[in-house]
Short mmCIF file of C-alpha atoms and ligand atoms in Angstrom, two decimals:
data_model
loop_
_atom_site.label_atom_id
_atom_site.label_comp_id
_atom_site.label_asym_id
_atom_site.label_seq_id
_atom_site.Cartn_x
_atom_site.Cartn_y
_atom_site.Cartn_z
CA UNK O 1 4.07 19.04 -11.95
CA UNK O 2 3.66 17.22 -15.21
CA UNK O 3 0.30 16.16 -16.49
CA UNK O 4 -1.19 13.41 -18.60
CA UNK O 5 -4.66 14.02 -20.01
CA UNK O 6 -7.26 11.33 -20.41
CA UNK O 7 -6.21 9.58 -23.56
CA UNK O 8 -4.18 6.56 -24.49
CA UNK O 9 -0.56 7.10 -23.77
CA UNK O 10 0.75 4.99 -26.66
CA UNK O 11 3.20 2.23 -26.08
CA UNK O 12 5.45 4.00 -23.69
CA UNK O 13 6.89 1.76 -21.00
CA UNK O 14 6.09 2.08 -17.35
CA UNK O 15 9.03 4.20 -16.27
CA UNK O 16 8.77 6.48 -19.27
CA UNK O 17 5.05 6.92 -18.73
CA UNK O 18 5.48 7.62 -15.04
CA UNK O 19 8.57 9.75 -15.01
CA UNK O 20 8.58 11.82 -18.14
CA UNK O 21 5.09 11.87 -19.56
CA UNK O 22 3.07 14.97 -20.26
CA UNK O 23 3.68 18.64 -20.17
CA UNK O 24 3.78 21.32 -17.51
CA UNK O 25 0.59 21.98 -15.57
CA UNK O 26 -1.64 24.17 -17.70
CA UNK O 27 -3.59 26.03 -15.02
CA UNK O 28 -1.91 29.41 -15.23
CA UNK O 29 -4.86 31.49 -13.95
CA UNK O 30 -4.68 33.00 -10.47
CA UNK O 31 -7.90 31.44 -9.17
CA UNK O 32 -7.49 27.84 -8.03
CA UNK O 33 -8.54 25.07 -10.38
CA UNK O 34 -11.88 23.50 -9.41
CA UNK O 35 -12.59 19.82 -10.03
CA UNK O 36 -15.53 17.56 -9.23
CA UNK O 37 -13.38 14.69 -8.07
CA UNK O 38 -9.81 14.75 -6.83
CA UNK O 39 -8.03 11.46 -6.25
CA UNK O 40 -4.95 11.49 -4.03
CA UNK O 41 -2.61 8.56 -4.66
CA UNK O 42 -2.00 6.22 -7.58
CA UNK O 43 -2.07 2.65 -6.32
CA UNK O 44 -4.74 0.08 -7.23
CA UNK O 45 -7.30 1.96 -5.10
CA UNK O 46 -6.61 5.31 -6.78
CA UNK O 47 -6.63 3.94 -10.33
CA UNK O 48 -9.79 1.91 -9.76
CA UNK O 49 -11.46 5.00 -8.33
CA UNK O 50 -10.26 6.95 -11.38
CA UNK O 51 -11.65 4.39 -13.84
CA UNK O 52 -15.07 4.43 -12.17
CA UNK O 53 -15.14 8.20 -11.61
CA UNK O 54 -14.08 8.92 -15.19
CA UNK O 55 -16.69 6.59 -16.63
CA UNK O 56 -19.30 8.36 -14.49
CA UNK O 57 -18.17 11.63 -16.13
CA UNK O 58 -16.72 13.12 -12.93
CA UNK O 59 -13.59 14.08 -14.88
CA UNK O 60 -11.28 13.06 -12.07
CA UNK O 61 -7.94 14.64 -11.44
CA UNK O 62 -5.39 12.29 -9.88
CA UNK O 63 -2.34 13.53 -7.98
CA UNK O 64 0.07 10.62 -8.09
CA UNK O 65 2.00 11.10 -4.87
CA UNK O 66 5.63 10.42 -4.02
CA UNK O 67 5.65 6.84 -5.35
CA UNK O 68 3.66 6.86 -8.63
CA UNK O 69 1.96 3.50 -8.96
CA UNK O 70 2.24 2.77 -5.25
CA UNK O 71 3.64 -0.21 -3.37
CA UNK O 72 3.17 -2.65 -6.25
CA UNK O 73 5.82 -0.88 -8.30
CA UNK O 74 8.27 -2.25 -5.75
CA UNK O 75 7.22 -5.86 -6.06
CA UNK O 76 8.21 -8.46 -8.62
CA UNK O 77 5.53 -10.93 -9.70
CA UNK O 78 1.86 -10.47 -8.80
CA UNK O 79 0.15 -13.83 -9.11
CA UNK O 80 -2.99 -13.27 -7.05
CA UNK O 81 -4.71 -10.44 -8.91
CA UNK O 82 -7.72 -11.84 -10.76
CA UNK O 83 -7.58 -11.57 -14.53
CA UNK O 84 -3.89 -12.31 -14.95
CA UNK O 85 -3.76 -16.10 -15.36
CA UNK O 86 -0.03 -16.02 -16.04
CA UNK O 87 0.78 -13.38 -13.42
CA UNK O 88 2.11 -9.90 -14.11
CA UNK O 89 4.98 -7.90 -12.68
CA UNK O 90 3.91 -5.21 -10.19
CA UNK O 91 5.12 -2.30 -12.39
CA UNK O 92 3.44 -3.77 -15.49
CA UNK O 93 0.21 -4.23 -13.61
CA UNK O 94 0.24 -0.65 -12.42
CA UNK O 95 0.94 0.50 -15.95
CA UNK O 96 -2.10 -1.50 -17.12
CA UNK O 97 -4.27 0.20 -14.50
CA UNK O 98 -2.88 3.56 -15.49
CA UNK O 99 -3.54 2.94 -19.20
CA UNK O 100 -7.10 1.96 -18.34
CA UNK O 101 -7.65 5.14 -16.31
CA UNK O 102 -6.23 7.20 -19.17
CA UNK O 103 -8.62 5.62 -21.69
CA UNK O 104 -11.37 7.68 -20.11
CA UNK O 105 -11.41 11.27 -18.94
CA UNK O 106 -8.77 11.07 -16.20
CA UNK O 107 -6.05 13.67 -15.78
CA UNK O 108 -2.98 12.36 -13.96
CA UNK O 109 -0.41 14.72 -12.52
CA UNK O 110 2.92 14.26 -10.81
CA UNK O 111 2.94 15.87 -7.41
CA UNK O 112 2.54 15.33 -3.73
CA UNK O 113 -0.41 16.63 -1.73
CA UNK O 114 1.18 18.45 1.18
CA UNK O 115 -1.80 20.18 2.84
CA UNK O 116 -5.58 19.98 2.95
CA UNK O 117 -8.32 22.22 4.30
CA UNK O 118 -11.66 20.49 4.72
CA UNK O 119 -13.39 23.40 6.48
CA UNK O 120 -15.83 24.50 3.82
CA UNK O 121 -18.16 22.88 1.33
CA UNK O 122 -15.36 23.03 -1.23
CA UNK O 123 -12.36 20.96 -0.22
CA UNK O 124 -9.02 22.67 -0.61
CA UNK O 125 -5.87 20.75 -1.39
CA UNK O 126 -2.31 22.00 -1.96
CA UNK O 127 0.07 20.15 -4.23
CA UNK O 128 3.80 20.46 -3.59
CA UNK O 129 3.01 23.18 -1.05
CA UNK O 130 2.09 25.75 -3.69
CA UNK O 131 -0.61 24.73 -6.17
CA UNK O 132 -4.08 25.09 -4.66
CA UNK O 133 -6.86 22.91 -6.04
CA UNK O 134 -10.54 23.01 -5.07
CA UNK O 135 -12.59 19.84 -5.22
CA UNK O 136 -16.23 18.92 -4.61
CA UNK O 137 -15.19 15.42 -3.67
CA UNK O 138 -11.87 13.99 -2.57
CA UNK O 139 -10.94 10.31 -2.69
CA UNK O 140 -7.99 9.55 -0.43
CA UNK O 141 -6.01 6.56 -1.64
CA UNK O 142 -2.60 7.41 -0.26
CA UNK O 143 -1.80 3.84 0.80
CA UNK O 144 0.61 2.58 3.40
CA UNK O 145 4.18 1.41 3.40
CA UNK O 146 5.68 -1.63 5.04
CA UNK O 147 8.25 -1.13 7.77
CA UNK O 148 11.66 -2.72 7.24
CA UNK O 149 14.47 -3.61 9.60
CA UNK O 150 16.83 -1.30 7.71
CA UNK O 151 19.74 -3.75 7.31
CA UNK O 152 21.78 -3.05 4.15
CA UNK O 153 21.56 -6.62 2.80
CA UNK O 154 17.85 -6.81 3.61
CA UNK O 155 17.12 -3.70 1.55
CA UNK O 156 19.48 -4.72 -1.27
CA UNK O 157 17.92 -8.19 -1.64
CA UNK O 158 14.42 -6.72 -1.34
CA UNK O 159 15.14 -4.30 -4.16
CA UNK O 160 16.43 -6.97 -6.54
CA UNK O 161 13.59 -9.39 -5.76
CA UNK O 162 16.07 -11.69 -4.04
CA UNK O 163 13.86 -13.25 -1.40
CA UNK O 164 13.07 -10.46 1.07
CA UNK O 165 9.44 -9.43 1.18
CA UNK O 166 6.79 -7.94 3.45
CA UNK O 167 3.77 -9.85 2.15
CA UNK O 168 3.37 -13.56 2.81
CA UNK O 169 0.04 -13.76 1.02
CA UNK O 170 1.58 -12.17 -2.10
CA UNK O 171 4.89 -14.01 -2.17
CA UNK O 172 4.57 -17.09 0.06
CA UNK O 173 3.75 -19.31 -2.90
CA UNK O 174 7.23 -18.75 -4.37
CA UNK O 175 8.69 -20.39 -1.25
CA UNK O 176 6.60 -23.54 -1.35
CA UNK O 177 8.69 -26.43 -0.03
CA UNK O 178 11.43 -24.12 1.28
CA UNK O 179 12.36 -22.95 4.77
CA UNK O 180 11.80 -19.30 5.64
CA UNK O 181 12.26 -16.77 8.43
CA UNK O 182 9.47 -14.44 9.49
CA UNK O 183 10.16 -11.42 11.71
CA UNK O 184 7.49 -9.86 13.94
CA UNK O 185 5.24 -10.62 16.87
CA UNK O 186 1.98 -8.82 16.13
CA UNK O 187 -1.26 -10.08 14.62
CA UNK O 188 0.11 -9.70 11.08
CA UNK O 189 3.19 -11.72 11.92
CA UNK O 190 1.15 -14.53 13.50
CA UNK O 191 -1.27 -14.58 10.58
CA UNK O 192 1.57 -14.64 8.06
CA UNK O 193 3.52 -17.30 9.97
CA UNK O 194 0.53 -19.66 9.97
CA UNK O 195 -0.09 -18.90 6.29
CA UNK O 196 3.54 -19.70 5.43
CA UNK O 197 3.48 -22.83 7.57
CA UNK O 198 0.97 -24.33 5.14
CA UNK O 199 3.47 -23.92 2.30
CA UNK O 200 6.86 -24.25 3.94
CA UNK O 201 8.27 -27.21 5.87
CA UNK O 202 9.81 -24.87 8.46
CA UNK O 203 9.04 -21.30 9.51
CA UNK O 204 11.39 -19.65 12.00
CA UNK O 205 9.53 -16.83 13.72
CA UNK O 206 11.84 -14.24 15.22
CA UNK O 207 10.39 -12.29 18.14
CA UNK O 208 12.60 -9.59 19.58
CA UNK O 209 11.03 -9.60 23.05
CA UNK O 210 10.16 -12.51 25.32
CA UNK O 211 6.48 -12.29 24.36
CA UNK O 212 4.10 -11.72 21.48
CA UNK O 213 2.19 -8.52 20.90
CA UNK O 214 -0.58 -10.36 19.02
CA UNK O 215 -3.99 -11.32 20.38
CA UNK O 216 -4.26 -14.55 22.35
CA UNK O 217 -6.20 -16.28 19.59
CA UNK O 218 -3.47 -15.54 17.05
CA UNK O 219 -0.71 -16.66 19.41
CA UNK O 220 -2.67 -19.85 20.07
CA UNK O 221 -2.71 -20.57 16.33
CA UNK O 222 1.05 -20.12 16.13
CA UNK O 223 1.68 -22.30 19.16
CA UNK O 224 -0.47 -25.03 17.68
CA UNK O 225 1.37 -25.11 14.37
CA UNK O 226 4.17 -27.65 14.76
CA UNK O 227 6.37 -26.43 11.91
CA UNK O 228 6.63 -22.89 13.29
CA UNK O 229 9.64 -22.53 15.57
CA UNK O 230 9.39 -19.37 17.65
CA UNK O 231 12.73 -17.86 18.68
CA UNK O 232 12.16 -15.30 21.44
CA UNK O 233 14.65 -12.51 22.17
CA UNK O 234 15.96 -13.03 18.66
CA UNK O 235 16.71 -10.49 15.94
CA UNK O 236 18.16 -10.55 12.45
CA UNK O 237 21.81 -9.59 12.46
CA UNK O 238 22.39 -10.04 8.74
CA UNK O 239 20.80 -11.46 5.63
CA UNK O 240 23.14 -13.75 3.72
CA UNK O 241 23.36 -14.27 -0.04
CA UNK O 242 24.60 -12.30 -3.03
CA UNK O 243 21.66 -12.47 -5.47
CA UNK O 244 19.11 -14.33 -3.34
CA UNK O 245 18.65 -15.13 0.32
CA UNK O 246 20.97 -17.96 1.30
CA UNK O 247 20.44 -17.83 5.05
CA UNK O 248 19.70 -15.48 7.91
CA UNK O 249 22.14 -14.73 10.68
CA UNK O 250 20.08 -14.44 13.86
CA UNK O 251 21.28 -13.21 17.22
CA UNK O 252 19.86 -13.70 20.68
CA UNK O 253 19.69 -10.19 22.13
CA UNK O 254 20.02 -11.50 25.71
CA UNK O 255 22.94 -13.89 25.34
CA UNK O 256 24.57 -12.52 22.19
CA UNK O 257 24.58 -16.05 20.76
CA UNK O 258 24.49 -16.14 16.96
CA UNK O 259 22.90 -18.80 14.78
CA UNK O 260 22.72 -19.23 11.02
CA UNK O 261 19.24 -20.22 9.87
CA UNK O 262 19.22 -22.14 6.58
CA UNK O 263 16.41 -20.44 4.72
CA UNK O 264 15.76 -19.02 1.26
CA UNK O 265 13.19 -16.40 2.18
CA UNK O 266 12.90 -13.59 4.71
CA UNK O 267 9.44 -12.22 5.50
CA UNK O 268 9.21 -9.00 7.44
CA UNK O 269 5.94 -8.41 9.33
CA UNK O 270 6.75 -5.60 11.73
CA UNK O 271 3.91 -3.27 10.81
CA UNK O 272 2.93 -0.70 8.20
CA UNK O 273 2.76 3.06 8.20
CA UNK O 274 -0.32 4.54 6.54
CA UNK O 275 0.38 7.72 4.56
CA UNK O 276 -2.20 9.80 6.37
CA UNK O 277 -0.14 12.41 8.23
CA UNK O 278 -1.62 15.38 6.33
CA UNK O 279 -5.15 14.41 7.37
CA UNK O 280 -4.42 14.60 11.10
CA UNK O 281 -6.90 16.96 12.74
CA UNK O 282 -9.30 16.74 9.78
CA UNK O 283 -10.31 13.09 9.73
CA UNK O 284 -10.73 10.42 12.38
CA UNK O 285 -7.98 7.83 12.49
CA UNK O 286 -6.94 5.04 14.81
CA UNK O 287 -3.84 5.16 16.97
CA UNK O 288 -1.70 3.82 14.11
CA UNK O 289 -3.00 6.46 11.67
CA UNK O 290 -5.42 4.33 9.62
CA UNK O 291 -8.34 6.49 8.46
CA UNK O 292 -11.80 5.69 9.75
CA UNK O 293 -14.87 5.58 7.56
CA UNK O 294 -18.53 4.75 7.96
CA UNK O 295 -19.46 1.09 8.17
CA UNK O 296 -20.42 -0.25 4.71
CA UNK O 297 -19.39 3.04 3.11
CA UNK O 298 -16.15 4.76 2.19
CA UNK O 299 -17.37 8.12 3.53
CA UNK O 300 -15.41 9.86 6.26
CA UNK O 301 -16.85 12.32 8.78
CA UNK O 302 -16.28 15.15 6.26
CA UNK O 303 -19.07 15.17 3.65
CA UNK O 304 -17.60 14.63 0.19
CA UNK O 305 -14.35 13.09 1.44
CA UNK O 306 -13.93 9.36 0.87
CA UNK O 307 -11.18 6.90 1.58
CA UNK O 308 -10.02 3.76 -0.21
CA UNK O 309 -7.21 1.23 -0.03
CA UNK O 310 -4.49 0.63 2.52
CA UNK O 311 -4.77 4.10 4.07
CA UNK O 312 -7.89 2.75 5.76
CA UNK O 313 -7.20 -0.99 5.81
CA UNK O 314 -4.88 -2.67 8.23
CA UNK O 315 -6.41 -6.08 7.89
CA UNK O 316 -6.52 -7.18 4.23
CA UNK O 317 -3.96 -4.96 2.44
CA UNK O 318 -4.25 -6.69 -0.93
CA UNK O 319 -4.19 -5.10 -4.39
CA UNK O 320 -7.57 -6.60 -5.17
CA UNK O 321 -9.22 -5.40 -1.96
CA UNK O 322 -7.72 -1.94 -2.54
CA UNK O 323 -9.06 -1.88 -6.08
CA UNK O 324 -12.49 -2.91 -4.79
CA UNK O 325 -12.57 -0.13 -2.24
CA UNK O 326 -11.43 2.37 -4.90
CA UNK O 327 -14.45 1.39 -6.96
CA UNK O 328 -16.67 1.81 -3.89
CA UNK O 329 -15.23 5.27 -3.17
CA UNK O 330 -15.93 6.45 -6.72
CA UNK O 331 -19.49 5.15 -6.54
CA UNK O 332 -19.97 6.83 -3.16
CA UNK O 333 -18.55 10.10 -4.53
CA UNK O 334 -20.81 10.01 -7.57
CA UNK O 335 -23.90 9.30 -5.46
CA UNK O 336 -22.97 12.02 -2.98
CA UNK O 337 -22.54 14.57 -5.79
CA UNK O 338 -25.87 13.55 -7.28
CA UNK O 339 -27.59 13.95 -3.91
CA UNK O 340 -26.09 17.45 -3.63
CA UNK O 341 -27.38 18.32 -7.11
CA UNK O 342 -23.79 18.79 -8.29
CA UNK O 343 -23.76 16.00 -10.85
P1 NDP P 401 1.95 -4.27 15.17
O1 NDP P 401 2.43 -2.87 15.25
O2 NDP P 401 0.79 -4.71 15.98
O3 NDP P 401 3.16 -5.26 15.52
C1 NDP P 401 4.42 -5.06 15.01
C2 NDP P 401 5.32 -6.12 15.59
O4 NDP P 401 6.58 -6.00 14.96
C3 NDP P 401 5.53 -5.98 17.10
O5 NDP P 401 5.46 -7.23 17.69
C4 NDP P 401 6.94 -5.40 17.20
O6 NDP P 401 7.67 -5.89 18.26
C5 NDP P 401 7.58 -5.96 15.95
N1 NDP P 401 8.67 -5.10 15.53
C6 NDP P 401 8.62 -3.79 15.22
N2 NDP P 401 9.83 -3.36 14.81
C7 NDP P 401 10.64 -4.43 14.87
C8 NDP P 401 12.01 -4.62 14.58
N3 NDP P 401 12.78 -3.62 14.13
N4 NDP P 401 12.54 -5.85 14.77
C9 NDP P 401 11.76 -6.87 15.19
N5 NDP P 401 10.46 -6.75 15.48
C10 NDP P 401 9.90 -5.54 15.33
O7 NDP P 401 1.74 -4.52 13.59
P2 NDP P 401 0.78 -5.54 12.84
O8 NDP P 401 1.02 -5.30 11.40
O9 NDP P 401 0.98 -6.91 13.34
O10 NDP P 401 -0.68 -5.08 13.21
C11 NDP P 401 -1.13 -3.75 12.98
C12 NDP P 401 -2.56 -3.63 13.44
O11 NDP P 401 -3.40 -4.40 12.59
C13 NDP P 401 -2.78 -4.17 14.86
O12 NDP P 401 -3.74 -3.35 15.49
C14 NDP P 401 -3.35 -5.54 14.63
O13 NDP P 401 -4.16 -5.99 15.69
C15 NDP P 401 -4.14 -5.35 13.34
N6 NDP P 401 -4.26 -6.59 12.57
C16 NDP P 401 -5.39 -7.30 12.71
C17 NDP P 401 -5.54 -8.47 12.02
C18 NDP P 401 -6.78 -9.24 12.19
O14 NDP P 401 -7.65 -8.80 12.93
N7 NDP P 401 -6.94 -10.34 11.48
C19 NDP P 401 -4.50 -9.02 11.14
C20 NDP P 401 -3.34 -8.18 11.08
C21 NDP P 401 -3.25 -7.02 11.79
P3 NDP P 401 7.43 -5.46 19.79
O15 NDP P 401 6.22 -6.22 20.23
O16 NDP P 401 8.69 -5.91 20.43
O17 NDP P 401 7.25 -3.98 19.79
#
């Protein structure tokens, strides 16, 4: 593990700050380190929780997780986060959030939480399977990751910002006036197709079965949007284009018939996977793995354990809503500690 204490980290760039900052973990004693507030995950929810927790003097320790900075480090421009009138790249935005968390008393460490034990009043967490940490409060902000089709050209164009994305609300604006393909048949896909249809002259919606999985109301919205063309039994065979999407080769999985769709964007809406596996058996979650919390609160069924961001949100999934829930989790943690006489 490497560690960055709560101070300004100079002018180092994002990758430098994330990959090589700090020094080895300093806790060399045999008894586990004890912190008031442990934050798991380093997306907008985690950093917002850190900023609030640090300013409340909870001296938070953040364990970054396998993808420091979270999903936004894999996006290009972010134009819908308030406070950036000219937009900001995802990695730059995450670096801004990180710098802000470091301005106060936050300690950020590389590492991956691999096990938890929420049996006792003190919550036990293991980092990289070996380092045990004890925490009075835990804020889970482990996020979720979009599912992809797994086609080589899809992944290549996604990684170079070449027109393959999994968030219509984030990226739809860039395709205003252009034709796009959207893949999926659930509620997200229907919502995103109707969103895109307001910006794009034509939205091809590729559904691999002969029916939708979405609720009737959502399907009704799609069916009543004239510029959405639903292609049932249809899958993506290949994504065309060297540096940017220049078409999608679709195939009918019943007849084998292929068709080139003239589009410049490919939106994938085939579901997300919340990173909540290690909490199975400890916390309540829905069938897809999204963590449950109290209504109007971020508290889970374990006292002192709170959840923020996409790990508990399958509906909104935006950076700004994640950041808001991170703030809420830190406030809930602080109030809970105060009520326990621990802060
Ligand atoms: P879902 O898991 O509900 O749907 C995923 C869809 O993607 C399915 O139709 C599935 O097809 C399709 N799919 C999966 N893999 C592939 C593939 N490789 N190729 C083509 N298609 C594929 O995910 P959602 O994100 O839509 O929804 C997740 C949860 O969030 C649901 O419970 C949903 O109700 C909820 N939600 C609620 C919203 C709301 O209330 N406003 C908005 C958005 C989501 P198939 O049907 O063939 O398996």
